[in-house]
Coordinates of C-alpha atoms and ligand atoms in Angstrom, one line a residue:
X1 CA 61.0 116.6 120.8
X2 CA 62.1 113.0 120.6
X3 CA 63.9 111.6 117.6
X4 CA 63.5 107.9 117.9
X5 CA 64.7 105.1 115.8
X6 CA 62.5 104.4 112.8
X7 CA 59.6 102.0 113.5
X8 CA 58.8 99.2 111.2
X9 CA 57.0 100.3 108.0
X10 CA 53.9 98.2 108.8
X11 CA 53.2 100.2 112.0
X12 CA 53.6 103.4 110.0
X13 CA 50.8 102.4 107.7
X14 CA 48.3 101.1 110.2
X15 CA 45.1 102.8 111.2
X16 CA 44.4 102.9 115.0
X17 CA 40.8 102.7 116.0
X18 CA 39.4 103.9 119.3
X19 CA 35.7 103.4 119.9
X20 CA 33.7 103.3 123.2
X21 CA 33.2 99.5 122.9
X22 CA 35.3 96.6 121.7
X23 CA 32.4 95.5 119.5
X24 CA 32.3 98.8 117.6
X25 CA 36.1 98.6 117.1
X26 CA 35.9 95.1 115.7
X27 CA 33.2 96.2 113.1
X28 CA 35.4 99.2 112.1
X29 CA 38.5 97.0 111.7
X30 CA 36.6 94.6 109.6
X31 CA 35.2 97.4 107.4
X32 CA 38.6 99.0 106.9
X33 CA 40.1 95.6 106.1
X34 CA 37.6 95.1 103.3
X35 CA 39.0 98.2 101.7
X36 CA 42.6 97.0 102.1
X37 CA 43.5 99.1 105.1
X38 CA 45.3 97.5 108.0
X39 CA 44.0 98.6 111.3
X40 CA 43.8 97.6 115.0
X41 CA 41.5 98.6 117.8
X42 CA 42.6 100.2 121.0
X43 CA 40.6 99.7 124.3
X44 CA 41.1 103.2 125.7
X45 CA 43.0 106.5 125.3
X46 CA 46.0 105.2 127.2
X47 CA 46.3 102.1 124.9
X48 CA 45.9 104.5 121.9
X49 CA 48.7 106.7 123.1
X50 CA 51.0 103.7 123.7
X51 CA 50.2 102.4 120.2
X52 CA 51.0 105.9 118.7
X53 CA 54.4 105.7 120.3
X54 CA 55.1 102.5 118.5
X55 CA 54.2 103.9 115.1
X56 CA 50.9 104.8 113.4
X57 CA 49.6 106.0 110.0
X58 CA 46.3 107.6 111.2
X59 CA 44.1 107.4 114.3
X60 CA 40.3 107.1 114.0
X61 CA 38.6 108.1 117.2
X62 CA 34.9 108.1 118.2
X63 CA 34.3 111.4 120.1
X64 CA 32.5 109.7 123.0
X65 CA 35.6 107.4 123.6
X66 CA 37.6 110.5 124.5
X67 CA 35.6 111.3 127.7
X68 CA 37.2 112.5 130.9
X69 CA 40.9 113.5 130.7
X70 CA 41.2 111.6 127.3
X71 CA 41.8 114.8 125.2
X72 CA 44.6 116.0 127.6
X73 CA 46.3 112.6 127.6
X74 CA 46.2 112.5 123.8
X75 CA 47.3 116.1 123.5
X76 CA 50.4 115.3 125.7
X77 CA 51.3 112.4 123.4
X78 CA 50.9 114.6 120.3
X79 CA 53.0 117.3 121.8
X80 CA 55.9 114.9 122.3
X81 CA 56.0 113.8 118.6
X82 CA 59.3 114.2 116.8
X83 CA 59.8 117.2 114.6
X84 CA 58.9 115.4 111.4
X85 CA 55.7 114.0 112.7
X86 CA 52.2 115.6 112.4
X87 CA 50.0 112.6 113.1
X88 CA 46.6 112.8 111.4
X89 CA 43.6 112.3 113.7
X90 CA 40.1 111.6 112.3
X91 CA 37.5 112.2 115.0
X92 CA 34.0 110.8 114.4
X93 CA 31.7 113.3 116.1
X94 CA 29.1 112.0 118.5
X95 CA 25.4 112.1 117.4
X96 CA 24.8 114.7 120.1
X97 CA 27.6 117.0 118.8
X98 CA 26.8 120.6 118.4
X99 CA 28.7 123.3 116.6
X100 CA 29.9 124.7 119.9
X101 CA 31.1 121.3 121.2
X102 CA 32.9 120.6 117.9
X103 CA 34.7 124.0 118.1
X104 CA 35.7 123.1 121.7
X105 CA 37.1 119.8 120.5
X106 CA 39.1 121.5 117.7
X107 CA 40.5 124.1 119.9
X108 CA 41.6 121.4 122.4
X109 CA 44.0 119.9 119.7
X110 CA 44.7 123.3 118.0
X111 CA 48.3 123.3 118.9
X112 CA 49.5 119.8 118.3
X113 CA 46.8 117.9 116.4
X114 CA 46.3 117.5 112.7
X115 CA 42.5 116.9 113.2
X116 CA 39.7 116.1 110.7
X117 CA 36.2 116.0 112.1
X118 CA 33.6 113.8 110.4
X119 CA 29.9 113.9 111.3
X120 CA 28.1 110.6 111.8
X121 CA 26.7 108.7 110.2
X122 CA 29.7 108.6 107.9
X123 CA 29.5 106.9 104.6
X124 CA 32.1 104.2 104.3
X125 CA 33.5 105.6 101.1
X126 CA 33.9 109.1 102.7
X127 CA 35.7 107.5 105.7
X128 CA 38.0 105.4 103.5
X129 CA 39.0 108.3 101.2
X130 CA 39.7 110.5 104.2
X131 CA 41.8 107.8 105.7
X132 CA 43.7 107.2 102.5
X133 CA 44.4 110.9 102.1
X134 CA 45.6 111.0 105.7
X135 CA 47.8 107.9 105.1
X136 CA 49.4 109.5 102.1
X137 CA 50.3 112.6 104.1
X138 CA 51.6 110.4 106.9
X139 CA 53.7 108.5 104.4
X140 CA 55.3 111.7 103.3
X141 CA 56.1 112.4 106.9
X142 CA 57.9 109.1 107.2
X143 CA 59.9 109.9 104.1
X144 CA 61.0 113.1 105.7
X145 CA 61.9 111.2 108.8
X146 CA 64.0 108.7 106.8
X147 CA 65.7 111.6 105.0
X148 CA 66.5 113.4 108.3
X149 CA 67.9 110.1 109.7
X150 CA 70.0 109.7 106.7
X151 CA 71.3 113.2 106.9
X152 CA 72.1 112.9 110.5
X153 CA 74.1 109.7 109.8
X154 CA 76.0 111.5 107.0
X155 CA 76.6 114.5 109.2
X156 CA 78.0 112.4 112.0
X157 CA 80.2 110.4 109.6
X158 CA 81.4 113.8 108.2
X159 CA 82.1 115.1 111.7
X160 CA 83.9 111.9 112.6
X161 CA 86.0 112.1 109.5
X162 CA 86.8 115.7 110.1
X163 CA 87.8 115.1 113.7
X164 CA 89.9 112.2 112.5
X165 CA 91.6 114.4 109.9
X166 CA 92.3 117.0 112.6
X167 CA 93.7 114.4 114.9
X168 CA 95.8 112.9 112.2
X169 CA 97.3 116.4 111.4
X170 CA 98.1 116.8 115.1
X171 CA 99.5 113.3 115.5
X172 CA 101.6 113.5 112.4
X173 CA 105.2 114.8 112.8
X174 CA 104.7 116.3 109.4
X175 CA 103.3 119.6 108.3
X176 CA 100.0 119.1 106.4
X177 CA 99.2 121.5 103.6
X178 CA 96.4 122.2 101.2
X179 CA 96.7 124.0 97.8
X180 CA 94.0 125.0 95.4
X181 CA 93.6 123.5 92.0
X182 CA 95.9 126.2 90.5
X183 CA 98.7 125.4 93.0
X184 CA 98.3 128.3 95.3
X185 CA 98.7 127.4 99.0
X186 CA 95.5 128.1 100.8
X187 CA 96.1 126.5 104.1
X188 CA 99.2 125.1 105.7
X189 CA 97.8 124.9 109.2
X190 CA 99.4 126.0 112.4
X191 CA 102.3 123.6 112.1
X192 CA 103.8 125.4 109.0
X193 CA 103.5 128.7 110.9
X194 CA 105.2 127.3 114.0
X195 CA 107.9 125.5 112.0
X196 CA 108.9 128.3 109.6
X197 CA 107.8 131.3 111.5
X198 CA 106.2 132.6 108.3
X199 CA 102.9 134.5 108.9
X200 CA 99.7 133.3 107.3
X201 CA 99.7 136.1 104.8
X202 CA 103.4 135.5 104.0
X203 CA 103.0 131.9 102.9
X204 CA 99.7 132.1 101.0
X205 CA 99.7 131.6 97.2
X206 CA 103.4 131.0 96.3
X207 CA 104.7 132.8 99.4
X208 CA 105.8 129.6 101.0
X209 CA 108.7 129.4 98.4
X210 CA 110.3 132.3 100.3
X211 CA 111.1 129.9 103.1
X212 CA 112.8 127.4 100.7
X213 CA 116.6 127.7 100.4
X214 CA 117.4 130.1 97.5
X215 CA 119.5 127.4 95.8
X216 CA 116.6 125.0 95.9
X217 CA 113.8 127.4 95.0
X218 CA 113.8 127.0 91.2
X219 CA 114.0 123.3 91.3
X220 CA 111.2 123.0 93.8
X221 CA 109.0 125.4 91.9
X222 CA 109.7 123.4 88.7
X223 CA 108.7 120.1 90.3
X224 CA 105.5 121.6 91.7
X225 CA 104.5 123.1 88.4
X226 CA 105.1 119.8 86.6
X227 CA 103.0 118.0 89.2
X228 CA 100.2 120.6 88.7
X229 CA 100.3 120.3 84.9
X230 CA 100.4 116.5 84.9
X231 CA 98.1 116.0 87.9
X232 CA 100.8 113.7 89.3
X233 CA 102.0 113.0 92.7
X234 CA 104.3 115.8 93.9
X235 CA 107.6 114.8 95.6
X236 CA 110.4 117.2 96.4
X237 CA 113.3 117.3 98.8
X238 CA 114.7 120.7 99.7
X239 CA 116.1 122.8 102.5
X240 CA 113.5 124.8 104.5
X241 CA 114.2 127.7 106.7
X242 CA 113.2 126.9 110.3
X243 CA 112.0 129.7 112.6
X244 CA 115.4 129.7 114.3
X245 CA 117.2 130.6 111.1
X246 CA 118.5 127.1 110.4
X247 CA 118.0 125.4 107.0
X248 CA 116.7 121.9 107.5
X249 CA 116.3 119.2 104.9
X250 CA 112.6 118.3 104.4
X251 CA 110.7 116.0 102.1
X252 CA 107.4 117.3 100.7
X253 CA 104.7 115.1 99.1
X254 CA 101.3 116.0 97.7
X255 CA 98.5 114.3 95.8
X256 CA 95.7 115.9 93.7
X257 CA 92.2 115.4 95.1
X258 CA 89.9 114.7 92.1
X259 CA 86.2 115.0 91.6
X260 CA 84.1 112.3 90.0
X261 CA 84.9 113.7 86.6
X262 CA 88.6 113.6 87.2
X263 CA 89.1 117.3 87.6
X264 CA 91.5 118.4 90.3
X265 CA 89.6 120.1 93.2
X266 CA 92.6 120.8 95.4
X267 CA 95.9 119.3 96.5
X268 CA 96.7 117.8 99.9
X269 CA 100.2 117.1 101.1
X270 CA 102.7 116.8 103.8
X271 CA 106.1 118.2 104.5
X272 CA 108.5 116.2 106.9
X273 CA 111.7 117.3 108.5
X274 CA 114.3 114.6 107.6
X275 CA 117.4 116.5 108.6
X276 CA 118.4 114.2 111.5
X277 CA 117.8 111.0 109.5
X278 CA 119.8 112.3 106.6
X279 CA 122.6 113.5 108.9
X280 CA 122.8 110.1 110.5
X281 CA 122.9 108.4 107.1
X282 CA 125.7 110.8 106.1
X283 CA 127.7 110.0 109.2
X284 CA 127.3 106.3 108.6
X285 CA 128.3 106.5 104.9
X286 CA 131.2 108.8 105.8
X287 CA 132.3 106.5 108.6
X288 CA 132.1 103.4 106.4
X289 CA 134.1 105.1 103.6
X290 CA 136.8 106.2 106.1
X291 CA 137.0 102.7 107.5
X292 CA 137.4 101.2 104.0
X293 CA 140.1 103.7 103.1
X294 CA 141.8 103.0 106.4
X295 CA 142.1 99.3 105.5
X296 CA 143.7 100.1 102.1
X297 CA 145.9 102.9 103.4
X298 CA 147.0 100.8 106.4
X299 CA 148.2 98.0 104.2
X300 CA 150.2 100.3 102.0
X301 CA 151.6 102.3 104.9
X302 CA 152.7 99.2 106.7
X303 CA 154.7 98.0 103.7
X304 CA 156.1 101.4 102.8
X305 CA 157.0 102.0 106.5
X306 CA 159.1 98.8 106.5
X307 CA 160.9 99.8 103.3
X308 CA 161.5 103.3 104.6
X309 CA 162.9 101.9 107.9
X310 CA 165.4 100.0 105.8
X311 CA 166.1 102.8 103.4
X312 CA 166.8 105.3 106.3
X313 CA 168.7 102.8 108.4
X314 CA 171.0 101.7 105.6
X315 CA 171.2 105.3 104.4
X316 CA 172.4 106.3 107.9
X317 CA 175.1 103.6 107.8
X318 CA 176.3 104.8 104.3
X319 CA 176.5 108.4 105.6
X320 CA 178.3 107.4 108.8
X321 CA 180.8 105.4 106.8
X322 CA 181.5 108.2 104.3
X323 CA 184.3 110.7 104.7
X324 CA 183.0 114.3 105.2
X325 CA 184.4 115.3 101.8
X326 CA 183.1 112.4 99.8
X327 CA 181.7 113.7 96.4
X328 CA 178.6 111.5 96.7
X329 CA 177.8 112.6 100.3
X330 CA 175.3 115.3 99.4
X331 CA 173.5 113.0 97.0
X332 CA 173.1 110.4 99.7
X333 CA 172.0 112.9 102.2
X334 CA 169.3 114.2 99.8
X335 CA 168.1 110.6 99.5
X336 CA 167.9 110.3 103.3
X337 CA 166.0 113.6 103.5
X338 CA 163.5 112.4 100.9
X339 CA 163.2 109.1 102.7
X340 CA 162.6 111.0 106.0
X341 CA 159.7 112.9 104.4
X342 CA 158.3 109.7 103.0
X343 CA 158.6 108.1 106.4
X344 CA 156.7 111.1 107.9
X345 CA 153.9 110.5 105.5
X346 CA 153.7 106.8 106.3
X347 CA 153.7 107.6 110.0
X348 CA 150.7 109.8 109.6
X349 CA 149.0 107.2 107.6
X350 CA 149.7 104.7 110.3
X351 CA 148.2 107.2 112.8
X352 CA 145.1 107.4 110.6
X353 CA 144.7 103.7 110.5
X354 CA 145.3 103.5 114.2
X355 CA 148.3 101.2 113.8
X356 CA 150.7 103.5 115.4
X357 CA 152.2 102.5 118.7
X358 CA 150.9 105.1 121.2
X359 CA 152.4 105.9 124.5
X360 CA 149.4 106.9 126.4
X361 CA 149.7 108.6 129.8
X362 CA 147.2 110.4 132.0
X363 CA 147.2 114.1 131.0
X364 CA 145.4 117.2 132.1
X365 CA 143.7 118.4 128.9
X366 CA 144.0 122.0 130.0
X367 CA 147.7 121.6 130.6
X368 CA 148.3 120.2 127.1
X369 CA 146.5 123.2 125.6
X370 CA 148.3 125.7 127.8
X371 CA 151.7 124.3 127.0
X372 CA 151.0 124.6 123.3
X373 CA 149.6 128.1 123.4
X374 CA 153.0 129.9 123.1
X375 CA 154.0 127.8 120.2
X376 CA 150.7 128.4 118.4
X377 CA 150.9 132.1 119.0
X378 CA 154.2 132.0 117.2
X379 CA 153.1 130.4 114.0
X380 CA 149.6 131.9 113.7
X381 CA 150.8 135.4 112.9
X382 CA 149.7 138.8 114.0
X383 CA 146.5 139.0 112.0
X384 CA 145.0 135.9 113.7
X385 CA 143.7 136.5 117.2
X386 CA 144.0 133.5 119.5
X387 CA 141.7 133.1 122.4
X388 CA 141.7 130.3 124.9
X389 CA 138.9 129.3 127.2
X390 CA 139.7 126.6 129.7
X391 CA 137.0 124.9 131.8
X392 CA 138.7 124.0 135.1
X393 CA 136.4 121.0 135.2
X394 CA 137.7 119.6 131.8
X395 CA 139.6 117.0 133.6
X396 CA 142.1 114.3 132.7
X397 CA 142.3 112.0 129.7
X398 CA 144.5 109.1 128.7
X399 CA 146.4 109.9 125.5
X400 CA 149.8 110.1 123.9
X401 CA 150.9 113.6 124.6
X402 CA 152.9 114.0 121.5
X403 CA 150.1 112.7 119.4
X404 CA 147.5 114.9 121.1
X405 CA 149.7 118.0 120.5
X406 CA 149.9 116.8 116.9
X407 CA 146.1 116.9 116.6
X408 CA 145.9 120.4 118.0
X409 CA 148.7 121.6 115.8
X410 CA 147.0 120.1 112.7
X411 CA 143.7 121.8 113.5
X412 CA 145.4 125.1 114.1
X413 CA 147.3 124.8 110.8
X414 CA 144.1 124.2 109.0
X415 CA 142.5 127.2 110.7
X416 CA 145.4 129.4 109.8
X417 CA 145.1 128.3 106.1
X418 CA 141.4 129.0 106.2
X419 CA 142.0 132.5 107.5
X420 CA 144.6 133.9 105.1
X421 CA 143.3 137.4 105.5
X422 CA 143.1 137.1 109.3
X423 CA 140.4 136.1 111.8
X424 CA 139.9 134.6 115.2
X425 CA 141.0 131.1 116.5
X426 CA 139.4 129.9 119.7
X427 CA 140.5 126.9 121.7
X428 CA 138.0 125.8 124.4
X429 CA 137.9 122.9 126.8
X430 CA 134.8 121.6 128.6
X431 CA 133.5 118.6 130.4
X432 CA 130.3 116.8 129.2
X433 CA 128.4 113.7 129.9
X434 CA 127.3 111.9 126.7
X435 CA 124.0 110.1 127.2
X436 CA 121.7 108.0 125.1
X437 CA 119.9 111.1 123.7
X438 CA 123.3 112.3 122.3
X439 CA 124.0 108.9 120.9
X440 CA 120.6 108.9 119.1
X441 CA 121.5 112.2 117.4
X442 CA 124.6 110.5 116.0
X443 CA 123.1 107.3 114.7
X444 CA 125.6 105.3 112.8
X445 CA 128.3 105.8 115.3
X446 CA 128.5 103.6 118.4
X447 CA 128.8 106.2 121.2
X448 CA 129.8 105.0 124.6
X449 CA 127.8 107.1 127.1
X450 CA 129.9 108.5 129.9
X451 CA 132.0 111.5 131.0
X452 CA 134.1 113.2 128.4
X453 CA 136.7 116.0 128.2
X454 CA 135.9 118.2 125.2
X455 CA 138.3 120.2 123.1
X456 CA 136.8 122.6 120.6
X457 CA 138.8 124.4 118.0
X458 CA 136.9 127.1 116.2
X459 CA 138.0 129.5 113.4
X460 CA 136.3 132.3 111.5
X461 CA 137.7 131.2 108.2
X462 CA 136.3 130.4 104.8
X463 CA 134.4 127.2 106.1
X464 CA 133.6 124.1 104.1
X465 CA 130.9 123.2 101.7
X466 CA 129.0 119.9 101.9
X467 CA 131.3 117.9 99.5
X468 CA 134.4 119.1 101.4
X469 CA 132.9 118.3 104.7
X470 CA 131.9 114.8 103.6
X471 CA 135.5 114.0 102.6
X472 CA 137.6 116.1 105.0
X473 CA 138.7 113.1 107.1
X474 CA 139.8 111.1 104.0
X475 CA 143.5 110.6 103.8
X476 CA 145.0 112.6 100.9
X477 CA 141.9 114.6 100.4
X478 CA 142.9 118.2 100.1
X479 CA 141.6 121.4 98.5
X480 CA 145.0 123.0 98.7
X481 CA 147.0 123.5 95.5
X482 CA 149.4 120.7 94.5
X483 CA 152.5 120.8 96.7
X484 CA 150.8 122.8 99.5
X485 CA 149.1 120.0 101.5
X486 CA 149.1 116.2 101.6
X487 CA 145.5 116.0 102.9
X488 CA 146.7 114.0 106.0
X489 CA 146.1 116.6 108.7
X490 CA 142.5 115.7 109.6
X491 CA 142.9 112.0 108.9
X492 CA 145.8 111.8 111.3
X493 CA 143.7 113.7 113.9
X494 CA 140.8 111.3 113.3
X495 CA 143.0 108.2 113.8
X496 CA 144.7 109.5 116.9
X497 CA 141.3 110.5 118.5
X498 CA 139.8 107.2 117.6
X499 CA 142.7 105.2 118.9
X500 CA 142.4 107.1 122.2
X501 CA 138.7 106.0 122.5
X502 CA 137.3 109.4 121.5
X503 CA 135.1 111.0 118.9
X504 CA 135.8 113.9 116.5
X505 CA 133.0 116.0 114.9
X506 CA 133.2 118.7 112.3
X507 CA 130.8 121.6 112.0
X508 CA 131.3 124.0 109.1
X509 CA 129.4 126.2 106.7
X510 CA 130.9 128.1 103.8
X511 CA 131.6 131.7 104.9
X512 CA 130.8 130.8 108.6
X513 CA 134.0 129.3 109.8
X514 CA 134.7 125.8 111.1
X515 CA 134.5 124.2 114.5
X516 CA 136.1 120.8 115.3
X517 CA 135.0 119.1 118.5
X518 CA 137.0 116.3 120.1
X519 CA 135.6 114.2 122.8
X520 CA 138.1 112.1 124.9
X521 CA 136.9 109.8 127.7
X522 CA 137.7 111.4 131.1
X523 CA 139.7 109.3 133.6
X524 CA 140.2 109.8 137.3
X525 CA 143.6 108.1 137.5
X526 CA 146.6 110.2 138.8
X527 CA 148.6 112.2 136.3
X528 CA 151.4 110.2 134.6
X529 CA 155.0 111.3 134.9
X530 CA 156.5 112.7 131.7
X531 CA 158.8 110.1 130.3
X532 CA 162.4 110.9 130.1
X533 CA 164.6 109.9 127.2
X534 CA 166.6 106.8 128.1
X535 CA 170.2 106.3 127.1
X536 CA 170.5 103.6 124.4
X537 CA 171.7 100.3 126.1
X538 CA 175.0 98.8 125.0
X539 CA 175.6 95.0 124.8
X540 CA 178.6 93.0 125.8
X541 CA 178.4 90.0 123.5
X542 CA 174.9 88.8 124.6
X543 CA 172.9 87.0 122.0
X544 CA 169.6 88.4 120.7
X545 CA 167.1 86.6 118.4
X546 CA 165.6 88.9 115.8
X547 CA 162.3 87.6 114.4
X548 CA 161.0 89.8 111.5
X549 CA 159.4 88.6 108.3
X550 CA 160.5 91.6 106.2
X551 CA 164.1 90.7 105.2
X552 CA 165.3 94.3 104.8
X553 CA 164.1 95.3 108.3
X554 CA 165.6 92.1 109.7
X555 CA 169.0 92.8 108.2
X556 CA 168.8 96.4 109.5
X557 CA 167.9 95.3 113.0
X558 CA 170.8 92.9 112.9
X559 CA 173.2 95.7 111.8
X560 CA 172.0 98.1 114.5
X561 CA 172.3 95.4 117.3
X562 CA 175.7 94.3 116.1
X563 CA 176.9 97.9 116.1
X564 CA 175.6 98.1 119.7
X565 CA 177.7 95.1 120.7
X566 CA 175.3 92.2 120.6
X567 CA 175.5 88.8 118.9
X568 CA 172.4 88.3 116.7
X569 CA 170.4 85.3 115.5
X570 CA 167.8 85.9 112.8
X571 CA 164.5 84.2 112.1
X572 CA 161.8 85.1 109.5
X573 CA 159.0 83.8 111.7
X574 CA 158.3 82.1 115.0
Ligands
ATP1 N1 139.5 124.9 109.4 C1 139.2 124.6 108.1 N2 138.5 125.5 107.4 C2 138.2 125.3 106.1 N3 138.5 124.1 105.5 C3 139.2 123.2 106.2 C4 139.6 123.4 107.5 N4 140.2 122.3 107.9 C5 140.2 121.4 106.9 N5 139.6 122.0 105.8 C6 139.4 121.3 104.5 O1 139.6 119.9 104.6 C7 140.7 119.6 103.7 C8 141.5 118.4 104.4 O2 142.2 118.9 105.5 P1 143.4 118.2 106.0 O3 144.0 118.9 107.2 O4 143.1 116.7 106.1 O5 144.4 118.3 104.8 P2 145.1 119.6 104.3 O6 145.1 120.7 105.3 O7 144.5 120.0 102.9 O8 146.6 119.1 104.1 P3 147.7 118.9 105.2 O9 146.9 119.0 106.5 O10 148.2 117.5 105.0 O11 148.6 120.0 105.0 C9 141.4 120.8 103.5 O12 142.1 120.8 102.3 C10 140.3 121.9 103.5 O13 139.7 121.9 102.3
MG2 MG1 145.7 120.2 107.3

């Protein structure tokens, strides 16, 4: 059946007239018009069928106009009416019609025709009332058609909106969820299942809360309940257990869907993984804080270092000039010892702020680690098991050997402190290529892509919580009791690694140990020769100009050079 576009109303109300001659048709049209019925004549059955296709209220047909294959033609047209249509036909029987011929006519249209037979002569009033009744019935049919059209439009709009919703859910990086009015999750879609690994029956109702980190559960349930009570937008940020056992930070949002009366029908919301964004922001914040601290610490360290150079230098002169049994000798030597400790701290601070003078040479990373192993084994103690895994491909780096050793020792010392009741310390080397994908995971840090040698130091100690992790690289940040640590171990390591063009990352969870990864750019230059201590030169009255703005340091330099046999000129600036 065809379901065509609606025809103009006027066509739907017209009466089609088919008579054997045009003259008869004209008379009929005029008569109907007097009674207020719009009508038009058709010349033959084919013209009638074509007009029916365009839209019609009722067809009046004189039996004798149907001759030949007329009935079949008309029946075919009627058979192809759309489902809502049951076109009324009024057939005016021929004067010669018999009961048998009328029955034959009726049975011809029995399947598709809504036929009324009228005997002639027909009184005008009878014809008009029959036509009016037929038009009323036809009008109803058109109403049904309009209703069906409307419904089809609504249906297709609904289907479009549903497929749009489905596509939106698929296109969105977020999980889409639906909860009933009481707050029970009814559907979370395949994305929730895929993300959390929870089965459908496990997350229904309030089961989804089981995938929320135990520390966040109460708070999230509270926010959800409040949103339900107040019919307000729900927003929560929490840690969600991913199918691989990792907790990831997510943000969840939900809005109530209201009916016209303002009653909540259900809730629709999303849940988005923001772990990578948050981590990048953390890195950025942490990096900025460390840089700011570096500037402050650097200024102080530079000043103090100058003072300590003078204190230790002059202290040395005093000690050298004192007889062995001088009563003040032990006091002065205590002063020098304290000064030496202070100078050690300022040196570490200078390392942190990358103001230290490094003596970089080309080193085999594996060689540095191997050389240190014996020493590490010594101070780690029997209850810490040390394992070393060296990748022969780790390669060479350009760094200051003493400083690099200092970094490894600092990390090993931290690990030992974190494993007071024993554990395992693992030192590994590897070679990696950092690419743009890696850099994008560490937004906030400008990462040079290229080939790197990696050193990883992993312990099975107590690990760090988030606040400790966030501040671990800060100078003077320590969780050790007063007097046990200065909080400079990791900051020194940070400064040295940065000054060598590398990166240092920390991975740690409370109770799950700590892993520190250091990336140093690989070089292909030949290995440097270890530098040998050089004998201090001695002068023979040559003149040296000392330019130094710090007066105490200038005076010290003058004294040292004079002792070494030079003539000295001083200047505070160039
Ligand atoms: N391997 C580790 N395991 C657990 N916590 C660690 C580890 N390494 C560092 N930390 C934490 O980071 C803090 C800072 O470390 P850092 O090495 O800078 O200073 P420190 O060890 O406290 O003092 P210092 O190194 O000057 O003796 C430590 O106090 C500790 O809380
Ligand atoms: Mg330390």
